[in-house]
Amino acid sequence: MPQVAPAVQEEVSRLAASPEVRSAYNWLRTQEPQLAQWQMEMARIAAPPFGESARGAWLAERFREAGLDDVRIDDVGNVFGVHPGFLQHGFMESGFGRRYVALSAHIDTVFPTNTPLNVRQQGSRLYGPGVSDNGAGVTAMLGIAALLRVVRLRHALPFVFIGNVGEEGEGDLRGMRHIFSTPRWKDSIAYSVVLDGAGADTIVAEALGSRRFEVIVRGPGGHSWSDFGAPNPIVILAKAIETFIATPVPTTPKTTFNIGVIRGGTSVNSIPESASMKVDIRSTSMTEMERLEQTLRLALNRAVEDETMAAEMRSTVQKRPSGVNCEVVAIGNRPAGELAMGSRILHVIRAVDAQLNNAAQVQRASTDANIPLSLGLEAIAIGGGGSGGGAHTLQEWFDSNGRELGLKRILLTMLALAGAGVGE
């Protein structure tokens, strides 16, 4: 890891010592009751994949209360609000050269609509589905937006705050994909800071790629006695899985696979008409993901052939067509990418961590930052401060101890990226 550029470290130190930023720190220190209230309010609004509209409307109202400009919700449900840049002479600009620094947090959860959202607070801890992922990220974003209305912090590039949909699971980063395919934003977001979950000890600067598939096998079905011999879709999946999981994978680049869901059949005495499974493939290498996808398809083809031949041998009376077909449907494709070590955003976040005496490690993960990183743009994903656990379970929790550090980290990073003029 290269050393932080001295000029960037000096810039961050100057920002941190300015009266304006110190005033901002003091304000943030008093805001935990409001932050916790926002966090609980939002967590009580269901936001399953493709069902984030109620939570989006709630966030748009919070953006308006924070005094953000041009608050809007786009065609897929992403929520936007803009804080203009302030040039040296105090004039506000909605787009300094049409370039923005984006601060985003996904508003969706993994939980279905009917999930009981029993959100509660005990001391510094919040409990309930989604309170940390991504209640912590959205709340941190709201804290920064509210701060900018109270404390005058000059910065050249404007900020765009984004509550995006579709990060989790089969949402497949649809919110970020839409943003970075929209002319207004694709070429104008200079830096993306993604807030995902709790903590302040990581910097996601490398995008972990993934491909996800639903495999559906269909056959004639029938009665287990009278139609014995008909090809069995569940058996086909079992044979394919046995072959696929024997595929060797490298440790470098790290590559993984998982069979996460399997379904099929109607009763113990019925030959299934269909069976399905969902497969997740991940790697730091696009080539390895392509290799595993091809291996999966070959394993399925072989399993169909083997079961068809076995069925013909088992069956003494052909009562119905024995045709079997297999369909592989792509349900997720997250591109891989990597931030160049010399990128300004990486120098800035590392300088901020040095300033705050915060130990953080650069990591690779699958986040909303995958999209800008795959396009060669500067982006990182970091936590919203505090700590959390039990993500994606009903026992999820968030502890606000340490949230203040996370908020300071976000604020300094945004101001440094935007070209702050505080103290001038």
XYZ file of C-alpha atoms in Angstrom:
424
model
C 0.000 0.000 0.000
C 1.563 3.324 -1.058
C 2.012 6.097 1.467
C -0.644 8.788 1.699
C 0.323 11.830 -0.359
C 1.678 14.478 2.053
C -0.397 17.199 0.388
C -3.593 15.226 1.035
C -2.635 14.597 4.668
C -1.946 18.320 5.144
C -5.293 19.184 3.556
C -7.184 16.823 5.864
C -5.294 18.107 8.939
C -6.183 21.689 7.999
C -9.836 20.747 7.618
C -9.956 18.933 10.942
C -8.429 21.921 12.764
C -10.782 24.507 11.283
C -13.366 26.174 13.571
C -16.165 25.165 11.197
C -15.345 21.465 11.367
C -14.850 21.606 15.118
C -18.277 23.203 15.382
C -19.642 20.370 13.234
C -18.071 17.811 15.568
C -19.711 19.480 18.560
C -23.114 19.409 16.852
C -22.788 15.741 15.907
C -21.962 14.905 19.524
C -25.441 16.066 20.617
C -27.471 14.312 17.938
C -27.599 10.657 19.036
C -31.247 10.810 20.240
C -32.357 12.130 16.833
C -30.182 9.672 14.940
C -31.574 6.715 16.899
C -35.117 7.968 16.299
C -34.555 8.133 12.539
C -32.958 4.706 12.569
C -35.897 3.089 14.363
C -38.506 4.906 12.273
C -36.961 3.708 9.054
C -36.442 0.130 10.253
C -40.169 -0.102 10.991
C -40.999 0.551 7.313
C -40.854 -2.612 5.214
C -38.467 -2.381 2.251
C -38.155 -5.819 0.630
C -36.446 -6.132 -2.760
C -38.604 -4.347 -5.350
C -40.821 -2.985 -2.556
C -38.949 0.048 -1.231
C -41.450 2.781 -2.175
C -42.805 3.520 1.334
C -39.309 3.802 2.768
C -38.254 5.943 -0.193
C -41.100 8.365 0.472
C -40.072 8.563 4.131
C -36.470 9.331 3.164
C -37.511 12.011 0.649
C -39.384 13.780 3.442
C -36.298 13.631 5.687
C -34.207 15.086 2.830
C -36.649 18.002 2.548
C -36.530 18.592 6.307
C -32.725 18.703 6.058
C -33.003 21.508 3.509
C -31.638 19.586 0.529
C -32.438 20.949 -2.926
C -34.025 19.184 -5.882
C -35.383 16.302 -3.795
C -36.835 13.702 -6.127
C -37.514 10.007 -6.583
C -36.533 8.502 -9.927
C -38.244 5.860 -12.055
C -36.897 2.871 -10.106
C -37.288 4.391 -6.612
C -33.885 5.972 -5.903
C -34.174 9.079 -3.709
C -32.007 12.146 -4.439
C -31.248 15.411 -2.690
C -28.569 17.985 -3.518
C -26.515 20.266 -1.272
C -24.940 22.963 -3.459
C -21.278 23.811 -3.494
C -20.022 27.120 -2.111
C -17.284 28.824 -4.072
C -14.638 31.081 -2.546
C -16.799 34.189 -2.837
C -19.780 32.540 -1.202
C -21.904 31.982 -4.309
C -23.813 28.716 -4.354
C -23.375 26.419 -7.335
C -25.629 23.470 -8.105
C -22.899 21.889 -10.193
C -19.279 23.102 -10.221
C -18.422 21.921 -13.716
C -21.341 19.470 -13.383
C -19.307 17.324 -11.011
C -20.640 15.994 -7.710
C -19.470 14.044 -4.701
C -22.094 11.366 -4.018
C -22.953 10.030 -0.571
C -25.252 7.038 -0.869
C -26.821 4.300 1.244
C -29.123 1.520 0.127
C -32.626 1.596 1.605
C -33.716 -1.975 0.827
C -33.506 -5.018 3.088
C -33.455 -8.779 2.556
C -36.668 -9.288 4.539
C -40.001 -10.166 2.864
C -42.994 -7.849 3.223
C -44.659 -9.875 5.995
C -41.579 -9.985 8.255
C -42.383 -8.807 11.812
C -40.446 -5.564 12.248
C -40.147 -5.547 16.021
C -37.698 -2.687 16.485
C -36.725 -1.694 20.010
C -34.053 0.204 21.929
C -32.193 -0.875 25.041
C -29.599 1.650 26.158
C -27.146 2.254 23.330
C -28.411 -0.762 21.378
C -31.140 -1.029 18.781
C -32.630 -4.397 17.878
C -34.629 -5.462 14.861
C -34.387 -6.527 11.219
C -32.408 -4.009 9.170
C -31.344 -1.703 12.014
C -27.704 -2.060 11.029
C -27.871 -3.154 7.379
C -28.637 -0.610 6.261
C -30.201 1.445 9.023
C -26.711 2.495 10.139
C -25.736 3.689 6.660
C -28.926 5.633 5.929
C -28.899 7.238 9.385
C -25.290 8.369 8.956
C -26.205 9.891 5.590
C -29.113 11.765 7.184
C -26.842 12.972 9.975
C -24.429 14.530 7.482
C -27.282 16.103 5.491
C -28.820 17.612 8.627
C -25.436 18.894 9.783
C -24.945 20.876 6.576
C -28.118 22.846 7.281
C -26.895 23.871 10.737
C -23.159 24.440 10.239
C -21.880 26.424 7.269
C -19.194 24.316 5.601
C -17.937 25.670 2.283
C -17.034 23.171 -0.405
C -16.539 23.650 -4.134
C -18.164 20.506 -5.522
C -21.816 20.005 -4.602
C -22.961 16.922 -2.731
C -25.664 14.594 -3.994
C -27.273 12.428 -1.322
C -28.775 9.182 -2.622
C -30.949 6.573 -0.951
C -30.784 3.830 -3.550
C -32.919 0.741 -4.024
C -32.006 -2.792 -4.988
C -28.689 -3.537 -3.307
C -29.658 -6.729 -1.552
C -29.951 -10.197 -3.098
C -31.904 -10.370 -6.306
C -32.162 -6.591 -6.386
C -28.778 -7.078 -8.098
C -27.628 -3.454 -7.608
C -30.498 -2.253 -9.813
C -30.611 1.148 -8.127
C -26.940 1.896 -8.742
C -27.111 0.442 -12.248
C -29.891 2.884 -13.056
C -28.026 5.860 -11.589
C -24.862 5.168 -13.554
C -26.784 4.630 -16.787
C -28.607 7.960 -16.423
C -26.994 10.809 -18.403
C -27.449 13.331 -15.577
C -25.353 11.295 -13.135
C -23.168 8.924 -15.139
C -20.692 11.590 -16.216
C -21.117 14.043 -13.341
C -20.438 11.979 -10.198
C -16.719 12.458 -9.642
C -16.505 10.456 -6.397
C -18.884 7.956 -4.780
C -18.853 7.302 -1.040
C -21.150 4.368 -0.284
C -22.355 3.816 3.290
C -23.148 0.184 3.998
C -23.779 -1.111 7.496
C -22.027 -0.187 10.721
C -18.379 0.209 11.695
C -15.426 2.405 10.766
C -12.705 -0.209 10.366
C -12.971 -1.097 6.672
C -12.502 0.516 3.277
C -14.057 -1.457 0.444
C -11.985 -0.411 -2.567
C -12.186 -3.672 -4.490
C -15.461 -4.954 -5.929
C -16.157 -8.646 -5.468
C -17.937 -9.943 -8.543
C -20.768 -12.458 -8.412
C -23.054 -14.314 -10.769
C -26.294 -15.897 -9.625
C -28.480 -18.376 -11.425
C -31.783 -20.137 -10.993
C -31.681 -23.584 -12.582
C -35.064 -25.115 -13.483
C -35.398 -28.726 -14.628
C -38.728 -29.907 -16.031
C -39.887 -33.426 -16.799
C -43.114 -35.368 -17.441
C -43.740 -36.141 -13.758
C -46.040 -38.937 -12.686
C -46.899 -41.469 -9.971
C -44.004 -43.082 -8.146
C -45.454 -46.582 -8.829
C -47.303 -46.530 -12.109
C -44.906 -44.112 -13.824
C -41.713 -45.519 -12.394
C -38.902 -44.886 -14.820
C -39.872 -41.369 -15.805
C -36.910 -38.986 -15.501
C -36.811 -37.232 -12.146
C -35.866 -33.497 -12.093
C -34.709 -33.723 -8.469
C -32.354 -36.561 -9.330
C -31.014 -34.506 -12.234
C -30.258 -31.597 -9.903
C -28.629 -33.960 -7.412
C -26.364 -35.437 -10.085
C -25.478 -31.971 -11.407
C -24.645 -30.726 -7.909
C -22.438 -33.736 -7.232
C -20.431 -32.996 -10.386
C -20.342 -29.218 -9.948
C -19.122 -29.169 -6.347
C -16.154 -31.357 -7.305
C -14.855 -28.538 -9.501
C -11.507 -27.254 -8.190
C -11.354 -23.541 -7.384
C -8.258 -21.412 -6.785
C -7.448 -19.673 -3.528
C -5.807 -16.907 -5.540
C -7.801 -15.322 -7.029
C -10.271 -16.370 -4.350
C -13.274 -18.050 -5.940
C -16.349 -19.575 -4.269
C -19.678 -21.183 -5.100
C -22.825 -22.008 -3.154
C -26.083 -23.888 -3.707
C -28.328 -21.699 -1.559
C -31.887 -22.802 -2.373
C -33.377 -26.016 -3.755
C -37.063 -26.691 -4.398
C -39.230 -29.267 -6.126
C -41.879 -31.937 -5.903
C -45.405 -32.105 -4.526
C -45.527 -35.310 -2.469
C -43.461 -38.298 -1.444
C -45.276 -40.552 -3.935
C -45.052 -38.224 -6.941
C -42.299 -37.972 -9.520
C -41.736 -34.202 -9.690
C -42.688 -32.296 -12.818
C -40.072 -29.699 -11.963
C -37.266 -28.870 -9.554
C -35.095 -25.788 -9.168
C -32.021 -24.540 -7.380
C -30.283 -21.202 -6.947
C -26.516 -21.003 -7.399
C -24.153 -18.236 -6.316
C -20.690 -17.888 -7.891
C -18.193 -15.317 -6.600
C -14.657 -14.398 -7.501
C -12.193 -11.565 -7.666
C -11.656 -12.712 -11.263
C -14.190 -12.383 -14.084
C -12.402 -15.252 -15.865
C -12.929 -17.620 -12.938
C -16.610 -16.726 -12.730
C -17.008 -17.463 -16.430
C -15.206 -20.789 -15.992
C -17.475 -21.842 -13.132
C -20.580 -20.815 -15.040
C -19.498 -22.983 -17.966
C -18.731 -25.871 -15.592
C -22.231 -25.568 -14.089
C -23.864 -25.690 -17.512
C -21.815 -28.741 -18.542
C -22.693 -30.532 -15.286
C -26.389 -29.912 -15.919
C -26.225 -31.142 -19.508
C -24.423 -34.287 -18.400
C -26.939 -34.905 -15.611
C -29.882 -34.560 -18.023
C -28.284 -37.034 -20.416
C -27.465 -39.519 -17.647
C -30.925 -39.415 -16.073
C -32.645 -39.697 -19.445
C -30.637 -42.823 -20.255
C -31.208 -44.252 -16.766
C -34.943 -43.593 -17.033
C -35.133 -45.486 -20.289
C -33.410 -48.453 -18.647
C -35.682 -48.344 -15.575
C -38.930 -48.082 -17.449
C -40.522 -51.245 -18.918
C -43.660 -49.523 -20.188
C -43.450 -46.078 -21.783
C -46.654 -44.355 -20.751
C -45.820 -40.761 -21.581
C -43.144 -38.695 -23.341
C -39.907 -38.708 -21.381
C -38.701 -35.315 -22.557
C -36.665 -33.321 -20.068
C -35.536 -29.733 -20.420
C -33.246 -27.612 -18.345
C -33.311 -23.812 -18.127
C -30.584 -21.645 -16.583
C -31.833 -18.149 -15.726
C -29.401 -15.417 -14.704
C -30.803 -13.701 -11.599
C -27.744 -11.696 -10.645
C -24.582 -10.349 -12.205
C -22.423 -8.090 -10.082
C -19.342 -6.883 -11.937
C -15.893 -7.002 -10.393
C -13.607 -3.978 -10.287
C -10.745 -2.395 -8.417
C -9.775 1.084 -7.335
C -6.333 2.138 -8.533
C -3.908 2.535 -5.620
C -3.122 6.085 -6.708
C -6.770 7.183 -6.684
C -7.494 10.412 -4.853
C -10.433 8.900 -2.958
C -8.181 6.211 -1.488
C -5.544 8.768 -0.469
C -8.267 10.884 1.152
C -9.908 8.126 3.226
C -6.522 6.879 4.409
C -5.477 10.430 5.336
C -8.756 10.846 7.233
C -8.155 7.594 9.128
C -4.641 8.738 10.021
C -6.036 12.073 11.235
C -8.634 10.322 13.423
C -6.178 7.633 14.631
C -8.546 5.091 13.133
C -7.263 1.688 12.034
C -9.000 0.496 8.859
C -8.217 -2.211 6.345
C -8.783 -2.145 2.598
C -11.093 -5.010 1.707
C -12.887 -6.583 -1.223
C -16.647 -7.033 -0.983
C -19.840 -6.919 -3.005
C -21.536 -3.536 -2.465
C -23.158 -0.714 -4.397
C -19.613 0.480 -5.133
C -19.270 -2.427 -7.593
C -21.035 -0.410 -10.271
C -18.869 2.746 -10.314
C -15.712 0.699 -9.703
C -16.508 -1.558 -12.673
C -16.824 1.585 -14.809
C -13.366 2.798 -13.770
C -14.763 5.529 -11.505
C -13.521 6.460 -8.033
C -15.655 4.871 -5.322
C -15.362 3.313 -1.881
C -17.785 1.710 0.564
C -17.429 2.371 4.293
C -19.554 1.898 7.401
C -21.756 4.413 9.146
C -19.992 4.068 12.502
C -21.001 2.260 15.655
C -21.103 -1.525 15.567
C -23.593 -4.129 14.486
C -24.265 -7.822 14.176
C -26.783 -10.448 13.134
C -27.195 -8.934 9.678
C -29.937 -10.536 7.566
C -31.529 -12.132 10.652
C -34.414 -11.198 12.940
C -31.838 -10.830 15.754
C -29.968 -7.984 14.033
C -28.586 -5.289 16.324
C -26.758 -1.951 16.243
C -24.775 -0.259 19.018
C -24.320 3.518 18.774
C -21.037 3.534 20.708
C -18.506 4.650 18.119
C -21.064 6.264 15.794
C -19.469 9.678 16.321
C -16.144 8.435 14.917
C -17.923 7.114 11.837
C -19.687 10.435 11.249
C -16.448 12.421 11.610
C -14.812 10.070 9.137
C -17.590 10.525 6.588
C -17.671 14.305 7.003
C -13.903 14.796 6.590
C -13.848 12.486 3.581
C -16.690 14.322 1.834
C -15.201 17.763 2.506
C -11.732 16.767 1.310
C -13.109 15.208 -1.885
C -15.264 18.259 -2.571
C -12.462 20.765 -2.170
C -13.516 22.399 1.100
C -12.855 26.095 1.616
C -13.299 26.194 5.383
C -10.895 28.423 7.213
C -10.209 30.615 4.163
